[in-house]
Short mmCIF file of C-alpha atoms in Angstrom, two decimals:
data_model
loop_
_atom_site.label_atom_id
_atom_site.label_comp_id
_atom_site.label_asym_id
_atom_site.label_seq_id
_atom_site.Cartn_x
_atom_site.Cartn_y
_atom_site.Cartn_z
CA UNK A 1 7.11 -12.50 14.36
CA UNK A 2 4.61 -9.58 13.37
CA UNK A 3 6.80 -7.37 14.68
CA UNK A 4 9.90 -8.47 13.03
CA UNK A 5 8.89 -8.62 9.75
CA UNK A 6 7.37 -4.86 10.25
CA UNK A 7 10.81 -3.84 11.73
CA UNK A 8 12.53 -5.65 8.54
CA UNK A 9 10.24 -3.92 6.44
CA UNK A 10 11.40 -0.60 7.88
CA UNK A 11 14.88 -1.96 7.91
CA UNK A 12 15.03 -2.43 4.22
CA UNK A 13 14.05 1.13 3.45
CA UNK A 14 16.61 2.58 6.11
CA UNK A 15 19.36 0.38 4.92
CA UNK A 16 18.55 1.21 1.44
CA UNK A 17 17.19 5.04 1.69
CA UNK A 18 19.37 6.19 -1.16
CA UNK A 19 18.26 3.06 -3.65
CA UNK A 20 14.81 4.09 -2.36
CA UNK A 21 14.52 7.37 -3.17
CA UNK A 22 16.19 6.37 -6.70
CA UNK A 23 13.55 3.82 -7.65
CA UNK A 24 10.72 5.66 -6.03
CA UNK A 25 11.36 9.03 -8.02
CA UNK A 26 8.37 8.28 -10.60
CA UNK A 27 6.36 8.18 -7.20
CA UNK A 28 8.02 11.54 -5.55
CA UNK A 29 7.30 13.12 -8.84
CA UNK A 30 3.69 12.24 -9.63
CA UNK A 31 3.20 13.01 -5.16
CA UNK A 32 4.63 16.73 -5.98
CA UNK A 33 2.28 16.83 -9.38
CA UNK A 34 -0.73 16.14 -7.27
CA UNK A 35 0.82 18.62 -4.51
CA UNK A 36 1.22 21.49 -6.61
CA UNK A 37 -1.00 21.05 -9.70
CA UNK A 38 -3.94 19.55 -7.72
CA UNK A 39 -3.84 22.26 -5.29
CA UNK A 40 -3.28 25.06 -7.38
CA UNK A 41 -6.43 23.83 -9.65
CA UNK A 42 -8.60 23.84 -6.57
CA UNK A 43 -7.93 27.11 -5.59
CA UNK A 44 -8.80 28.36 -9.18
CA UNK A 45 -11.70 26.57 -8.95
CA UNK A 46 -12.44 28.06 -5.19
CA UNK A 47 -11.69 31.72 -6.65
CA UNK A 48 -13.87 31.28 -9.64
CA UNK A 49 -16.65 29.29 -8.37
CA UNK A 50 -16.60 26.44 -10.54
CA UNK A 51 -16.87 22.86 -10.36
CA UNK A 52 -13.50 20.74 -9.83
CA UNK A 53 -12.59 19.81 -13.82
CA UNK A 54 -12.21 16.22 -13.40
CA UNK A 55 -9.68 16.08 -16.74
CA UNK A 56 -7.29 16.82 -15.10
CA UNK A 57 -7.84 15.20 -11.86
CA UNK A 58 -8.11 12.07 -13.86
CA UNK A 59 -4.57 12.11 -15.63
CA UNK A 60 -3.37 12.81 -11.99
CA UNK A 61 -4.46 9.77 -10.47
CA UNK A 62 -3.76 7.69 -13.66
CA UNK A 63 0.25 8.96 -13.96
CA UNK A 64 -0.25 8.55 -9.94
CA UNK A 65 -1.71 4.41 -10.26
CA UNK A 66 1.04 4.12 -13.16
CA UNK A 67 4.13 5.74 -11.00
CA UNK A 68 2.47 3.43 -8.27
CA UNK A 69 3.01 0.18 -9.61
CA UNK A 70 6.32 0.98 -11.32
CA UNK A 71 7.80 1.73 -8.02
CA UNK A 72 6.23 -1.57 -6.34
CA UNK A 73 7.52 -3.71 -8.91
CA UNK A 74 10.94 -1.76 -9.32
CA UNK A 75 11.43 -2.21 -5.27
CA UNK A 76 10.05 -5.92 -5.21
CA UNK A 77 12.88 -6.41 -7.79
CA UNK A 78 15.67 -4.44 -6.39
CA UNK A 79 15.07 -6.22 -3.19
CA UNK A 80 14.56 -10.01 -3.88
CA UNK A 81 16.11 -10.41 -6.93
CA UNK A 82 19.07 -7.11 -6.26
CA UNK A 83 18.17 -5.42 -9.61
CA UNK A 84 19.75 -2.21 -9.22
CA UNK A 85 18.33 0.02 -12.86
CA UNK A 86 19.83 3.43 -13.70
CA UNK A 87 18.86 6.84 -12.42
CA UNK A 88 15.36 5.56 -13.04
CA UNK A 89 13.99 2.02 -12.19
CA UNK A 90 13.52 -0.27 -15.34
CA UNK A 91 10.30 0.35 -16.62
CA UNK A 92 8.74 -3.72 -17.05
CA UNK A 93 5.36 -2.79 -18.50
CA UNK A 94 4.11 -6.27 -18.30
CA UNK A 95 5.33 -6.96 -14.74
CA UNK A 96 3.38 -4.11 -14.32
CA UNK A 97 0.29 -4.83 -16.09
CA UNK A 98 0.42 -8.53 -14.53
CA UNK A 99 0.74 -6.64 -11.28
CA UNK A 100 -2.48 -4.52 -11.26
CA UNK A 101 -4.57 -7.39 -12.78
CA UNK A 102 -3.34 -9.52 -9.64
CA UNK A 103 -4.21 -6.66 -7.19
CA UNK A 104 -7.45 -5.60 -8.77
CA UNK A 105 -8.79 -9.34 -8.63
CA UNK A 106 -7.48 -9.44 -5.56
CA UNK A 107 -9.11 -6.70 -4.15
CA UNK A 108 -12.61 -7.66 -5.81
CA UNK A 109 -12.85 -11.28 -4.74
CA UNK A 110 -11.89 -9.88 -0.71
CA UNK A 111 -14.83 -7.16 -1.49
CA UNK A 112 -17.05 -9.71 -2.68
CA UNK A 113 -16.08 -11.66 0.24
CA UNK A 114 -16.99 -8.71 3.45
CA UNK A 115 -19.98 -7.64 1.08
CA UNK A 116 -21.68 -10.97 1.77
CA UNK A 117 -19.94 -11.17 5.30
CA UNK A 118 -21.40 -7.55 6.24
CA UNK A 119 -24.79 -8.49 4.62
CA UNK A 120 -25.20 -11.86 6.12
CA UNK A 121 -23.96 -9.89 9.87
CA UNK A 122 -26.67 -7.14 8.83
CA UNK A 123 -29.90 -9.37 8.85
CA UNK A 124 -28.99 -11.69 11.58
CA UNK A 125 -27.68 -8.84 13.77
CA UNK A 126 -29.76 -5.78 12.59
CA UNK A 127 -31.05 -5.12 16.10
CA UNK A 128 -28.28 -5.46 18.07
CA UNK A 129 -26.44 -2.25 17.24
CA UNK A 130 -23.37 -3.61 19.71
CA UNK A 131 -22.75 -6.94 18.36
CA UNK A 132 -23.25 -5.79 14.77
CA UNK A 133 -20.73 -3.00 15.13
CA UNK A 134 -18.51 -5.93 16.63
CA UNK A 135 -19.07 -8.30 13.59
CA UNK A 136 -17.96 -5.16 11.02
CA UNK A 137 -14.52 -5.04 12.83
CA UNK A 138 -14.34 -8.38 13.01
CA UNK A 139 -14.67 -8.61 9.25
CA UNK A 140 -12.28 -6.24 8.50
CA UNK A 141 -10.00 -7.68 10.21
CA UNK A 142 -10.61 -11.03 8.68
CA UNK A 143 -10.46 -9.25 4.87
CA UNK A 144 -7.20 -7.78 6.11
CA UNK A 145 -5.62 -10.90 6.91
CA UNK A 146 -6.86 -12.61 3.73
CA UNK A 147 -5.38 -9.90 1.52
CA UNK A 148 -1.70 -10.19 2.96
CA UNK A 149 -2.50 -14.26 3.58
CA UNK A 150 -3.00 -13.94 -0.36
CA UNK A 151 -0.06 -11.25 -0.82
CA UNK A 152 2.62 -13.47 -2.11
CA UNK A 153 0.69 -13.14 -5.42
CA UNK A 154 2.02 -9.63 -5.75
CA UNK A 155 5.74 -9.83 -5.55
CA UNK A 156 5.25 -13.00 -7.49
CA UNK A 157 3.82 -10.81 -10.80
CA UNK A 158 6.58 -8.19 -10.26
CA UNK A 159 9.66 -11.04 -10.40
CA UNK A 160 7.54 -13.12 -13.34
CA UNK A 161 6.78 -15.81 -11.19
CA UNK A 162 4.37 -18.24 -11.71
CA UNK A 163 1.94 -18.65 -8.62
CA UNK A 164 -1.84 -19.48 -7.09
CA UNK A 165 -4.44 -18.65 -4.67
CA UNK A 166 -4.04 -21.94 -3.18
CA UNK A 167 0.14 -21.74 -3.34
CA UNK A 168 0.22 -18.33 -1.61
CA UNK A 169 -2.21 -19.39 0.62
CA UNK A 170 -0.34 -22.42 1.70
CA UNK A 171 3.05 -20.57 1.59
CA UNK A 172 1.79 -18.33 4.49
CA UNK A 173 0.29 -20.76 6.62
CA UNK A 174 3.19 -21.10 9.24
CA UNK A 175 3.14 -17.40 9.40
CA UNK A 176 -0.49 -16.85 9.37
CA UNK A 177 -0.76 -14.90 13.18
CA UNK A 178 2.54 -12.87 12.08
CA UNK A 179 1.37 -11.34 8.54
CA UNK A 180 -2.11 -10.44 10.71
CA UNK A 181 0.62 -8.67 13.00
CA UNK A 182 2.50 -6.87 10.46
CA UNK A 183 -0.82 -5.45 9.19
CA UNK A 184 -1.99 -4.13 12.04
CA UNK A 185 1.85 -2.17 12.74
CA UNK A 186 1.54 -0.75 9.22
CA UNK A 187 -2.21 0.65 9.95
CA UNK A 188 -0.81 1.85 13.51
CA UNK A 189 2.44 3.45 11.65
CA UNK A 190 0.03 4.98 8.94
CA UNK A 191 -1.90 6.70 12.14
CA UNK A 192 1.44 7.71 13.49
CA UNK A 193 2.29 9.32 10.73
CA UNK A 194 -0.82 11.14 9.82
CA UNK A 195 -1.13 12.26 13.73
CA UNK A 196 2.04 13.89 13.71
CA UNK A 197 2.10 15.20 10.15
CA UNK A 198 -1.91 17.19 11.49
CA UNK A 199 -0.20 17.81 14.37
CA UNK A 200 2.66 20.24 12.64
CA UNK A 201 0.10 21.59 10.41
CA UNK A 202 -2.69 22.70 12.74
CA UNK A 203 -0.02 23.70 15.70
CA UNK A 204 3.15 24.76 13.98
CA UNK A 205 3.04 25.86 9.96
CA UNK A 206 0.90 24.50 6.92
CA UNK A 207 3.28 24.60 4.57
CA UNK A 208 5.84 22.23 6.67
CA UNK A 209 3.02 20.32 7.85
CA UNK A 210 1.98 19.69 4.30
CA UNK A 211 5.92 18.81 3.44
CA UNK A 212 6.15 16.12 6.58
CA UNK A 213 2.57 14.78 5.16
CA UNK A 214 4.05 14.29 2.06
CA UNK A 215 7.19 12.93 3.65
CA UNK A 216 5.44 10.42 5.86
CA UNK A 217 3.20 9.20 2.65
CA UNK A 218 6.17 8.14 1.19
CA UNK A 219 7.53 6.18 3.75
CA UNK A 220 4.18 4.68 5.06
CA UNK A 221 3.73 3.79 1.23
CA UNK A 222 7.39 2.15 0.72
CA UNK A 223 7.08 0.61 4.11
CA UNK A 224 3.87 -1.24 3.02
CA UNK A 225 5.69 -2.50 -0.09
CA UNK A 226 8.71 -3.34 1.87
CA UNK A 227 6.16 -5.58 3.66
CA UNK A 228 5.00 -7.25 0.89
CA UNK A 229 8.69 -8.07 -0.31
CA UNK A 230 9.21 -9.63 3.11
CA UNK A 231 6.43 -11.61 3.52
CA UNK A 232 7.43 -12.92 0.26
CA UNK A 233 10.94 -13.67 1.28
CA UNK A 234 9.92 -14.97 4.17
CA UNK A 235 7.19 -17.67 3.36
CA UNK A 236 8.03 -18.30 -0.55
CA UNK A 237 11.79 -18.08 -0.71
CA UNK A 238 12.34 -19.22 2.62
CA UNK A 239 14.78 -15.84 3.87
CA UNK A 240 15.23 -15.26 7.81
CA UNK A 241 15.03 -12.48 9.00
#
């Protein structure tokens, strides 16, 4: 089941490659901004010897979060409830909004979570470098299935739905194993990806390996929202796949 809704996932974006690239534009531009603008303002700062000015690396990553989360909620949309937009996707500001407060408690109550996990695994294992090193992957792995246990939340802010911790908890129970699955495909497509885009750079041409880098970041990154969208389908609305 892991594997399906991975192969789903990728499904949507083939199926769909010209919506995609549509409604992730604000995310192609802001991944050229950081491209061209971010690298030329580190090789000034190489050539002059001066420290990295951190203005403008900090409008970067904000127009980067914000092009971010309009393109996860735009795709969420376009997917489960077919909202289609213009040229652009429809800008919903508080979708948006409700989206990064759901993913930023999200990600501090899981952090909260290992942090006592690794501490408690620290003391009692401390001297057993083996078994320690075991109980750290272990953990991961558990935060990693918590946060796309939990994920439901997400798609649920970008439609305006109304849901819990305990509701998208309970909605992926049947399908607990499978979303564990899907997670680990999306890390081992993210390696993929990264291995072949070093691969190009380091043994053909920097410039195109620098192009399929930026290439594979997009899909790895709508792929892992295409996930989302289908786990949501899947266990909330009650889709098959």
């Amino acid at each position: 089941m892991g594997w399906k809704i991975f192969s789903h996932s990728v499904f949507l974006l083939n199926h769909n490659l010209r919506d995609a690239l549509r409604i992730s534009s604000p995310l192609i531009a802001t991944m050229l901004l950081n491209l061209f603008l971010g690298g030329a303002m580190a090789i000034d700062n190489l050539e002059a010897g001066t420290p990295q000015n951190t203005g403008p690396n900090l409008l970067l990553t904000l127009l980067s979060a914000i092009a971010g989360l309009w393109v996860a909620v735009a795709w969420h949309r376009f997917v489960l409830l077919e909202e289609r937009g213009g040229s652009l996707p429809t800008f919903h500001g508080s979708r948006m909004f409700a989206y990064f407060v759901v993913i930023l408690l999200m990600m501090i109550g899981l952090a909260l979570g290992a942090g006592a996990a690794g501490a408690i695994a620290g003391i009692a294992l401390s001297n057993i470098t083996p078994l320690f090193v075991l109980a750290m992957l272990a953990i991961a792995v558990a935060t990693l299935w918590a946060f796309y246990r939990l994920s439901p939340l997400l798609p649920a802010a970008a439609l305006g739905e109304s849901m819990g911790v305990k509701q998208a908890w309970e909605a992926t129970a049947s399908i607990s194993g499978a979303v564990l699955g899907a997670a680990l495909l999306l890390i081992l497509f993210a390696l993929l990806c990264g291995g072949a885009a070093m691969l190009v750079w380091f043994q053909v041409n920097i410039l195109i390996g620098v192009i399929l880098m930026g290439v594979m970041q997009w899909a790895y990154t709508m792929v892992g929202i295409s996930v989302l969208t289908t786990i949501y389908g899947i266990a909330v609305e009650g889709r098959n796949i």
